[in-house]
Coordinates of C-alpha atoms and ligand atoms in Angstrom, one line a residue:
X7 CA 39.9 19.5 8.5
X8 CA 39.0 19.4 4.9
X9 CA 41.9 18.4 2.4
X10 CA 43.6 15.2 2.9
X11 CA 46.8 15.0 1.5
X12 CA 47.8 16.1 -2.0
X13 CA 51.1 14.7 -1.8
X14 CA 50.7 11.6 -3.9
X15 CA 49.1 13.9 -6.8
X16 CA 51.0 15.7 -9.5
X17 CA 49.5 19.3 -8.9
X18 CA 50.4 22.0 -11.6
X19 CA 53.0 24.1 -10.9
X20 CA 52.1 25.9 -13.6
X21 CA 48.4 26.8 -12.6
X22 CA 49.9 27.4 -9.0
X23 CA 52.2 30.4 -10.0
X24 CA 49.9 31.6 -12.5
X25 CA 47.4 32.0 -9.5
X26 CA 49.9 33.7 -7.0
X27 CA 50.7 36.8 -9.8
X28 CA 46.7 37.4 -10.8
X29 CA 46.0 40.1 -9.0
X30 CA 48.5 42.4 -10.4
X31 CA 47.9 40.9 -13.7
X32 CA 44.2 42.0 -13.2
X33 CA 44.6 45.1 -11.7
X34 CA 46.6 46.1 -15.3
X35 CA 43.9 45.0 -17.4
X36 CA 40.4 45.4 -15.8
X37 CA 39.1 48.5 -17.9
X38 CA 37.4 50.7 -15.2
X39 CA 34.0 50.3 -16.6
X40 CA 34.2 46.8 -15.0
X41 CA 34.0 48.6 -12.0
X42 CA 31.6 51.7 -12.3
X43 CA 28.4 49.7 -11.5
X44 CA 30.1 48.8 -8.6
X45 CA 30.5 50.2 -5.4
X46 CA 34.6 48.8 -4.6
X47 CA 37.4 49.7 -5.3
X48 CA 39.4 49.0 -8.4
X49 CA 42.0 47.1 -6.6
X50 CA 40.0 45.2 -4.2
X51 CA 37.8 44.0 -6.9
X52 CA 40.9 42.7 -8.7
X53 CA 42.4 41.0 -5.7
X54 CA 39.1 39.2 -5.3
X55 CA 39.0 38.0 -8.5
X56 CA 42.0 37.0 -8.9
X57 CA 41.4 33.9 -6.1
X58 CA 39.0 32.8 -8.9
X59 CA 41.7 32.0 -12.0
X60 CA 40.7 28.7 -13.6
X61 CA 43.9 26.4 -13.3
X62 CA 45.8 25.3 -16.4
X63 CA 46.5 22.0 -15.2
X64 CA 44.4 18.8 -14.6
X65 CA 45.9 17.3 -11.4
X66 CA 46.8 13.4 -11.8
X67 CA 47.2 10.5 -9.9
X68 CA 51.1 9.5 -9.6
X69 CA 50.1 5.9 -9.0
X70 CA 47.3 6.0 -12.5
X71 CA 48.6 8.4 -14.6
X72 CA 46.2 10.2 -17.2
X73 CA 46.2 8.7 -21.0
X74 CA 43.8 9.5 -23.7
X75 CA 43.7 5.3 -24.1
X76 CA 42.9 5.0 -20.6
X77 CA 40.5 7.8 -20.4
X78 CA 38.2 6.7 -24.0
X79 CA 38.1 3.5 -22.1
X80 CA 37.1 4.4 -19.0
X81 CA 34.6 6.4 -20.6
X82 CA 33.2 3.8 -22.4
X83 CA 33.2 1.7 -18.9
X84 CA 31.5 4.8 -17.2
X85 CA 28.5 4.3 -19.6
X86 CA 28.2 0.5 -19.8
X87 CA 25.4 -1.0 -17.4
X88 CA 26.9 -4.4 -18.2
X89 CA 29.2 -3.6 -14.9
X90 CA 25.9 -3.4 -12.8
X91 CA 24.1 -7.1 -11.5
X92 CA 21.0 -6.2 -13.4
X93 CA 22.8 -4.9 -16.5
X94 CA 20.5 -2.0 -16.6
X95 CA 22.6 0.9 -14.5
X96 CA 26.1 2.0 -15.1
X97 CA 27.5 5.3 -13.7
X98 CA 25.6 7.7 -15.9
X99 CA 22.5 6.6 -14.5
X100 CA 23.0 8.9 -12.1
X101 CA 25.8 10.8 -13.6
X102 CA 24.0 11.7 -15.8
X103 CA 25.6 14.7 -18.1
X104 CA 22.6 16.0 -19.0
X105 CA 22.1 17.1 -15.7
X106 CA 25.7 18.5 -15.4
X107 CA 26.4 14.7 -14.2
X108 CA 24.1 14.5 -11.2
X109 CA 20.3 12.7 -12.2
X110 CA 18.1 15.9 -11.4
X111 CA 16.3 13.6 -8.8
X112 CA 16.4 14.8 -4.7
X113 CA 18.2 11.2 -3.8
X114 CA 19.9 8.9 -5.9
X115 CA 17.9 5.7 -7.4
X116 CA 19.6 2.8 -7.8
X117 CA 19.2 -1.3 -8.8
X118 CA 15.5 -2.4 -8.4
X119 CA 14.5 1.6 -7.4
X120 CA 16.2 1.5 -4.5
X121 CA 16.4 4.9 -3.3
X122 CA 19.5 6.0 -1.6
X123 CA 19.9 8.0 1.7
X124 CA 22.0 10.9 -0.4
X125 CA 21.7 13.0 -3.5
X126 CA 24.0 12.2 -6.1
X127 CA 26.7 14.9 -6.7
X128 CA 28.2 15.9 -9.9
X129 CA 31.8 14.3 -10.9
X130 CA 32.1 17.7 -12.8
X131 CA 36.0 18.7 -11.8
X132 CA 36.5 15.6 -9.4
X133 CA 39.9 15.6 -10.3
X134 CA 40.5 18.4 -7.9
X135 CA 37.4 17.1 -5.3
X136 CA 39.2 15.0 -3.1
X137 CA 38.3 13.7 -0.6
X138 CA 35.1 12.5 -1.7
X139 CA 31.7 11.8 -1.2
X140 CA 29.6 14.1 1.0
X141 CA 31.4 12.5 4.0
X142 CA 35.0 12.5 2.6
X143 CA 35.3 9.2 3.0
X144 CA 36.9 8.6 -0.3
X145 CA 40.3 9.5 -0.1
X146 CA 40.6 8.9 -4.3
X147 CA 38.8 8.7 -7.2
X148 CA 40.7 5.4 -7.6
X149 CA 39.1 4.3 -3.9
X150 CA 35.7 6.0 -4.5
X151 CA 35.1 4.0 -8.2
X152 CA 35.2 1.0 -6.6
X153 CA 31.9 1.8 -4.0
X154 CA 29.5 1.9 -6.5
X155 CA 30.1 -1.2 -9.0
X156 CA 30.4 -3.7 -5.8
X157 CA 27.0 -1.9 -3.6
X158 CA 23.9 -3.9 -3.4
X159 CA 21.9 -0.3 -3.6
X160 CA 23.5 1.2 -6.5
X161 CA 24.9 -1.3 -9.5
X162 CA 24.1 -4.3 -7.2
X163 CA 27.4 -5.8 -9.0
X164 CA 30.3 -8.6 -8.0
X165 CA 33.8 -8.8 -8.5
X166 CA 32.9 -11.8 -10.4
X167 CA 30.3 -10.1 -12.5
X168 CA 32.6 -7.4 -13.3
X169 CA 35.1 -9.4 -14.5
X170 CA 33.1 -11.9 -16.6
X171 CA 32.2 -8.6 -18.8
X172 CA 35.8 -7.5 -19.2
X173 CA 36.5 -10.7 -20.4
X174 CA 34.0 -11.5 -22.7
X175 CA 34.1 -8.4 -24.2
X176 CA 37.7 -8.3 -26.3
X177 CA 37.7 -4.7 -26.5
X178 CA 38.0 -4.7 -22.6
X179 CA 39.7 -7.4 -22.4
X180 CA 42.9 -6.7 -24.8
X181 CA 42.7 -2.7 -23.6
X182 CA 43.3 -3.4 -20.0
X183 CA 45.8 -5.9 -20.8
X184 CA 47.9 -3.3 -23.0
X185 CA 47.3 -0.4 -20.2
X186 CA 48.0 -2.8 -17.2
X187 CA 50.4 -4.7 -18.6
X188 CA 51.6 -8.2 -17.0
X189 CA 48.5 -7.9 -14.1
X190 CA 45.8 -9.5 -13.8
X191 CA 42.3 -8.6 -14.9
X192 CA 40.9 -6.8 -11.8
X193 CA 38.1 -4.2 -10.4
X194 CA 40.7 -1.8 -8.9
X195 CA 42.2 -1.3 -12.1
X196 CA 38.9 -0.9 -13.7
X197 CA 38.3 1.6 -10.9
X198 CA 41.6 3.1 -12.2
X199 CA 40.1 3.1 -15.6
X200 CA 37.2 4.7 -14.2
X201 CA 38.6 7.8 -12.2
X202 CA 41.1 8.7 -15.4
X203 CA 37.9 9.1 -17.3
X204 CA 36.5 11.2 -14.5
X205 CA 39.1 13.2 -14.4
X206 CA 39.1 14.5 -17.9
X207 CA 35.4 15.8 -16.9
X208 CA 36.4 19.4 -16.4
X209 CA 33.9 22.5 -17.2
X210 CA 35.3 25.0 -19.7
X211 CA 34.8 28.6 -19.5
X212 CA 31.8 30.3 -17.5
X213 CA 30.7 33.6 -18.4
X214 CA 32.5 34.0 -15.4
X215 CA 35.3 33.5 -16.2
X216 CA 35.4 35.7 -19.0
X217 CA 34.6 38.5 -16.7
X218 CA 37.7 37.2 -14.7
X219 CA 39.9 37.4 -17.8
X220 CA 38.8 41.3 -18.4
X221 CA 36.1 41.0 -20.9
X222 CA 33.5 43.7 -19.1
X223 CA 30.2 42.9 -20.9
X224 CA 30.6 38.8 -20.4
X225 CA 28.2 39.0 -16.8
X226 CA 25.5 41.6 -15.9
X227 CA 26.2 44.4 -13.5
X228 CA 23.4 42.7 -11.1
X229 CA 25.7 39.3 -11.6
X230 CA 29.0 41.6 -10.7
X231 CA 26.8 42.9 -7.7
X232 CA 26.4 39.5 -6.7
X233 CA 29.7 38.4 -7.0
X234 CA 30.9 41.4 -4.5
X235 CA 28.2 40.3 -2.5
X236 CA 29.2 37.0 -2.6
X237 CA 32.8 38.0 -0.8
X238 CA 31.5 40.3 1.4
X239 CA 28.1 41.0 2.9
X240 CA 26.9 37.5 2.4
X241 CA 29.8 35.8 3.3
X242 CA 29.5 32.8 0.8
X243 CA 33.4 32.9 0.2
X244 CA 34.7 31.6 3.2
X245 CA 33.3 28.3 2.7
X246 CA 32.7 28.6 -1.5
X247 CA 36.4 29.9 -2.4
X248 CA 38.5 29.3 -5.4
X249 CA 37.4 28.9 -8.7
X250 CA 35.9 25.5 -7.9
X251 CA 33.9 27.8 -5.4
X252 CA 34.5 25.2 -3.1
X253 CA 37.1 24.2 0.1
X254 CA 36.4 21.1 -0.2
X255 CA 36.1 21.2 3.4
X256 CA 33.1 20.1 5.9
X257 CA 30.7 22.0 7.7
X258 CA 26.9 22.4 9.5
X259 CA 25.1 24.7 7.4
X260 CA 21.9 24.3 9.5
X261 CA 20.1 21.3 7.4
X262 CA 17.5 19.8 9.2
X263 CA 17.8 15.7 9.5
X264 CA 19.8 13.0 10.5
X265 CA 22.3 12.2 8.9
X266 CA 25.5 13.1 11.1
X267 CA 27.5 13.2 7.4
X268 CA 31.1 13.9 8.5
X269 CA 30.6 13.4 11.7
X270 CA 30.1 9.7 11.3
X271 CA 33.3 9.4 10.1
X272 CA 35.4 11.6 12.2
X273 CA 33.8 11.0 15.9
X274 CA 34.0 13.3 18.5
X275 CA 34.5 16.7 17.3
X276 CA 31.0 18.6 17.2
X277 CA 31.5 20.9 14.6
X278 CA 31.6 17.7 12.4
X279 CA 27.9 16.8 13.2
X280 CA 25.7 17.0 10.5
X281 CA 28.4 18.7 8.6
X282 CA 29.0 17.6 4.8
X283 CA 31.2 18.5 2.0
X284 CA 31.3 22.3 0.6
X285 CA 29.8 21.1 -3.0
X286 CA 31.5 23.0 -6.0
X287 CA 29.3 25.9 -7.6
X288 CA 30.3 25.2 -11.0
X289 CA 27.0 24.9 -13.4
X290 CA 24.8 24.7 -10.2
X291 CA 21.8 25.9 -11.8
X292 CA 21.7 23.0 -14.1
X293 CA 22.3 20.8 -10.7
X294 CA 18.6 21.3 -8.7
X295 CA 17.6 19.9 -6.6
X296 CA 20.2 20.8 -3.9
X297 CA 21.9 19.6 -0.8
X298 CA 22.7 16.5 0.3
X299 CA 19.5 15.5 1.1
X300 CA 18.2 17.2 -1.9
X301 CA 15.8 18.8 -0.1
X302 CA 16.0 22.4 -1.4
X303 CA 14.5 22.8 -5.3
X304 CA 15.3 26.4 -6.1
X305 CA 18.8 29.0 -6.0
X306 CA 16.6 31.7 -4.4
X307 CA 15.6 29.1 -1.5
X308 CA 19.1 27.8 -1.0
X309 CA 20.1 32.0 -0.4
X310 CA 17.0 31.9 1.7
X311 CA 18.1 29.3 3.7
X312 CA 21.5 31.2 4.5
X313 CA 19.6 34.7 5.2
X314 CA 17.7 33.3 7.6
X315 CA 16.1 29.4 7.1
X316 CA 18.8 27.6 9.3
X317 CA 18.9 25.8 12.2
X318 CA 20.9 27.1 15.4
X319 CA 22.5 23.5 17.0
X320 CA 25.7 23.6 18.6
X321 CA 27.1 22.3 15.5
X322 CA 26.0 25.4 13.5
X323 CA 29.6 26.9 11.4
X324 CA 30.1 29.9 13.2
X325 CA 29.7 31.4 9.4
X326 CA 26.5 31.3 9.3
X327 CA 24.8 34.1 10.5
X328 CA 21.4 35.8 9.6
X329 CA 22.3 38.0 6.9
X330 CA 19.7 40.1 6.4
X331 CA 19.9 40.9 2.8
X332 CA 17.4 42.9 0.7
X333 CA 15.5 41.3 -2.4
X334 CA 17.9 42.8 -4.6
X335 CA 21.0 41.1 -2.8
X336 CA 19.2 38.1 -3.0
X337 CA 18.4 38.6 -6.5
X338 CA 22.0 39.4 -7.7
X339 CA 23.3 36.5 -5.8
X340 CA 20.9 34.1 -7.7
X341 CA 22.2 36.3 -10.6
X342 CA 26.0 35.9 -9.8
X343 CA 25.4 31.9 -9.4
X344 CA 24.1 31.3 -13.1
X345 CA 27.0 33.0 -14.8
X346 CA 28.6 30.0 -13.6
X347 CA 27.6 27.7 -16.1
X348 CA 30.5 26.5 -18.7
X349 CA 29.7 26.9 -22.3
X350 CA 30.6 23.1 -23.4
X351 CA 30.2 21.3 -26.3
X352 CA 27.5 18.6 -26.1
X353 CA 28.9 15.6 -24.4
X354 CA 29.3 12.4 -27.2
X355 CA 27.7 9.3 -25.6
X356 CA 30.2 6.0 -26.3
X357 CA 29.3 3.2 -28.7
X358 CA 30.0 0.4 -26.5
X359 CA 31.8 -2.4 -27.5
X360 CA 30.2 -6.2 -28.0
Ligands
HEC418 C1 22.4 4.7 -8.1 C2 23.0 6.0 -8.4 C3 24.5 6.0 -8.5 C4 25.3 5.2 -9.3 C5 24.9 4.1 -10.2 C6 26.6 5.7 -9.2 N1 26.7 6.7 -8.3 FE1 28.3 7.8 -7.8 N2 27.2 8.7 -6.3 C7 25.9 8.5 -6.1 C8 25.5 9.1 -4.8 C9 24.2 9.1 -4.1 C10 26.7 9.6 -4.3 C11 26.9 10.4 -2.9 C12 27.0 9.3 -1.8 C13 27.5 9.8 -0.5 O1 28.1 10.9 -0.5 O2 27.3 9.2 0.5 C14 27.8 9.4 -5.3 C15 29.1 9.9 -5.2 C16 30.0 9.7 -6.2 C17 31.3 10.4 -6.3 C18 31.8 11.5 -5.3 C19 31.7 12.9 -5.8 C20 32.1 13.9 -4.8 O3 32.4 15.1 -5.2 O4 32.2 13.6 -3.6 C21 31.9 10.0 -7.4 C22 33.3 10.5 -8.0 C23 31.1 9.0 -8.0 N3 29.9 8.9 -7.3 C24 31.4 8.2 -9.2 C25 30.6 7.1 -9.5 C26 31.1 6.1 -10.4 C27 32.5 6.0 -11.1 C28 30.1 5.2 -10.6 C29 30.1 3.9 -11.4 C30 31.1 2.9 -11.0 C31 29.0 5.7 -9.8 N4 29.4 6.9 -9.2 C32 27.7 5.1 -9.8 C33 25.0 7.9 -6.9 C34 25.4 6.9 -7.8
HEC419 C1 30.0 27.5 6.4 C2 30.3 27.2 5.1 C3 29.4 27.7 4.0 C4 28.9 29.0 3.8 C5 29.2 30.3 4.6 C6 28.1 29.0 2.6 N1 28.0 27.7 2.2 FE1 26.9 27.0 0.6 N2 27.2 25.1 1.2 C7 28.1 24.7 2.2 C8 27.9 23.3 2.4 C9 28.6 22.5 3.5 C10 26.9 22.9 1.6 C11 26.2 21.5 1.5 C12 25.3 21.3 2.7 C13 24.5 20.1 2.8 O1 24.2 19.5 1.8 O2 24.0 19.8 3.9 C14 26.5 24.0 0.8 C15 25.5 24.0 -0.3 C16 25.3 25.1 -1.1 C17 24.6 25.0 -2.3 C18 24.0 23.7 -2.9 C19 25.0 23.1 -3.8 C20 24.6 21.7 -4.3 O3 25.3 21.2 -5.3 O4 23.7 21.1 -3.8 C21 24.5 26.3 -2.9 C22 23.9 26.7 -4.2 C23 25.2 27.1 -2.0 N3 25.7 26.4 -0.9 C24 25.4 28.5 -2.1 C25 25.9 29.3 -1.1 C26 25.7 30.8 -1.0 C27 25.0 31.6 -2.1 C28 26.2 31.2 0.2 C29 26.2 32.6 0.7 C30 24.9 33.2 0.9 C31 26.8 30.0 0.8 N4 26.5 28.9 0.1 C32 27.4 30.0 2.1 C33 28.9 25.5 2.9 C34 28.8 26.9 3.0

């Protein structure tokens, strides 16, 4: 129900096998004080973190292959308002980095303070996010690009006004004329521009995932606690799995609202209803306020919500069940979730060109 089709993307091989031969890999090197402050087994432990091995490999599109030309100027695209109608919003706006590319608001503002019916989620690791939006329906970053720049709500831009900046900006101009060579100007291949920037916006190692690698001291035992909880007890896994912590799948977590999410989109199944993408866990403290809607400000409310703060509806995933968890679970969840937070350098803003 989740993926659609990776076929037309390069995935790494590479990352794929490295994955499948973790755990044995692990089990050789975790020193067993990893363990002690742990109530698991050696080996289980191991096997469970082994699903969580960061990939070595950026996927790619086949059709828009990755170039550090293309990316620097889909970067500097990303950041120029001078796409938008107004000339006062680009991208960062609300993809903002610093707030781990989301805007720290509950629902996205765009062009003349329009506020938007969703919170904006981070482009951190889109490469690997498809489909996108909350709704999936993006099937690419290629497709999704294009949304934005043309929306009354958000950039409030034009084909037209898109087109006169690439032009009258030589820098544009003669770039997408070397990388797109013998086509015509256009807003899909700015779009194109756009999502090889977006996916060179990866997060580097976590805490995590130095813990992951074998260094013992990198998280604190309530963090490792949380982590075991995180698989087991609490159940968090099945839905947040992989080292995205995300299936990029859709489901009813027991939001209250409206919004039927995927199930505007894919009609007729109820589990769909009010169901909307798993978001990724990577840097999520730096990401409140949470949910779609935005509407939950805090890491110990969104584990309150699971424990016990949803709603029962038909279209409830049948994964989510009262929990019952002690305020220490809770606590070492909450603890678990910020050693997930990538130790990057500072992002450099773009001098745009005139
Ligand atoms: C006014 C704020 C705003 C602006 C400007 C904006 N976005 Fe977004 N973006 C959002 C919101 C809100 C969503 C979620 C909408 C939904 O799911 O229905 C979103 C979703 C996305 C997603 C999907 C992420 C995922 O994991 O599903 C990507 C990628 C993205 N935007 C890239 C861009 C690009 C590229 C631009 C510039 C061309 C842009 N955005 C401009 C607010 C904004
Ligand atoms: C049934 C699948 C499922 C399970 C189980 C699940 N989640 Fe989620 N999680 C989701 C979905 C889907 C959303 C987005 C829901 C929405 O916005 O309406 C979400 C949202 C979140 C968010 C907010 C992310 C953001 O960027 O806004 C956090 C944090 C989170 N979950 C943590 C957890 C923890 C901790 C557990 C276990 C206690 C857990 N989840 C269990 C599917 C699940």
């Amino acid at each position: 129900m989740g993926r659609t089709t990776f076929g037309k993307f390069v995935r790494g091989s590479v990352a794929v096998a490295a994955l499948a031969c973790g755990a044995v890999a692990l089990a050789q090197t975790l020193p067993d004080s990893a363990v002690s402050a742990l109530s698991i087994d050696p080996l289980a432990l191991s096997k469970m973190l082994a699903d969580y091995r960061r990939p070595n490999t950026i996927p790619e599109s086949a059709d828009n292959p990755t170039t550090p030309y293309k990316a620097q100027l889909g970067k500097m695209l990303f950041f120029d308002p001078r796409l938008s109608g107004s000339g006062s919003i680009s991208c960062a706006s609300c993809h903002n980095p610093s707030f781990a590319w989301q805007d720290g608001l509950a629902k996205g503002v765009g062009d003349h303070g329009h506020v938007l019916g969703r919170h904006t989620p981070t482009i951190l690791n889109s490469a690997w996010a498809e489909p996108l939006f909350w709704d999936g329906r993006a099937d690419s970053l290629e497709q999704q690009a294009m949304g934005p720049m043309l929306a009354a709500a958000e950039m409030a831009g034009s084909p037209e006004k898109v087109l006169e900046t690439i032009n009258t900006v030589p820098e544009y101009r003669d770039g997408m004329t070397k990388v797109f060579p013998g086509e015509k100007l256009s807003v899909e291949n700015v779009a194109k521009l756009l999502a090889v920037f977006e996916r060179t916006v990866v997060s580097s190692d976590a805490p995590f995932d130095q813990w992951v690698k074998g260094n013992t001291n990198a998280i604190s035992d309530s963090a490792k606690r949380g982590f075991v909880l995180f698989n087991t007890k609490a159940n968090c896994a099945s839905c947040h799995s992989g080292w995205r912590f995300t299936d990029d799948g859709f489901h009813d977590i027991g939001i209250a609202g409206d919004d039927m999410g995927r199930g505007k989109i894919v009609a007729g199944i109820v589990q769909l209803e009010r169901a909307f993408k798993t978001p990724t866990l990577r840097n999520i403290v730096q990401r409140a306020p949470y949910m779609h809607d935005g509407s939950v400000r805090t890491l110990e409310a969104v584990v309150d919500h699971y424990d016990h703060g949803f709603i029962q509806r038909p279209s409830l995933s049948d994964q989510v069940k009262p929990l019952h968890l002690t305020d220490q679970e809770k606590a070492d969840i909450v603890a678990f979730m910020k050693t997930l937070t990538s130790m990057d350098a500072p992002v450099e803003y773009p001098v745009l060109p005139r």
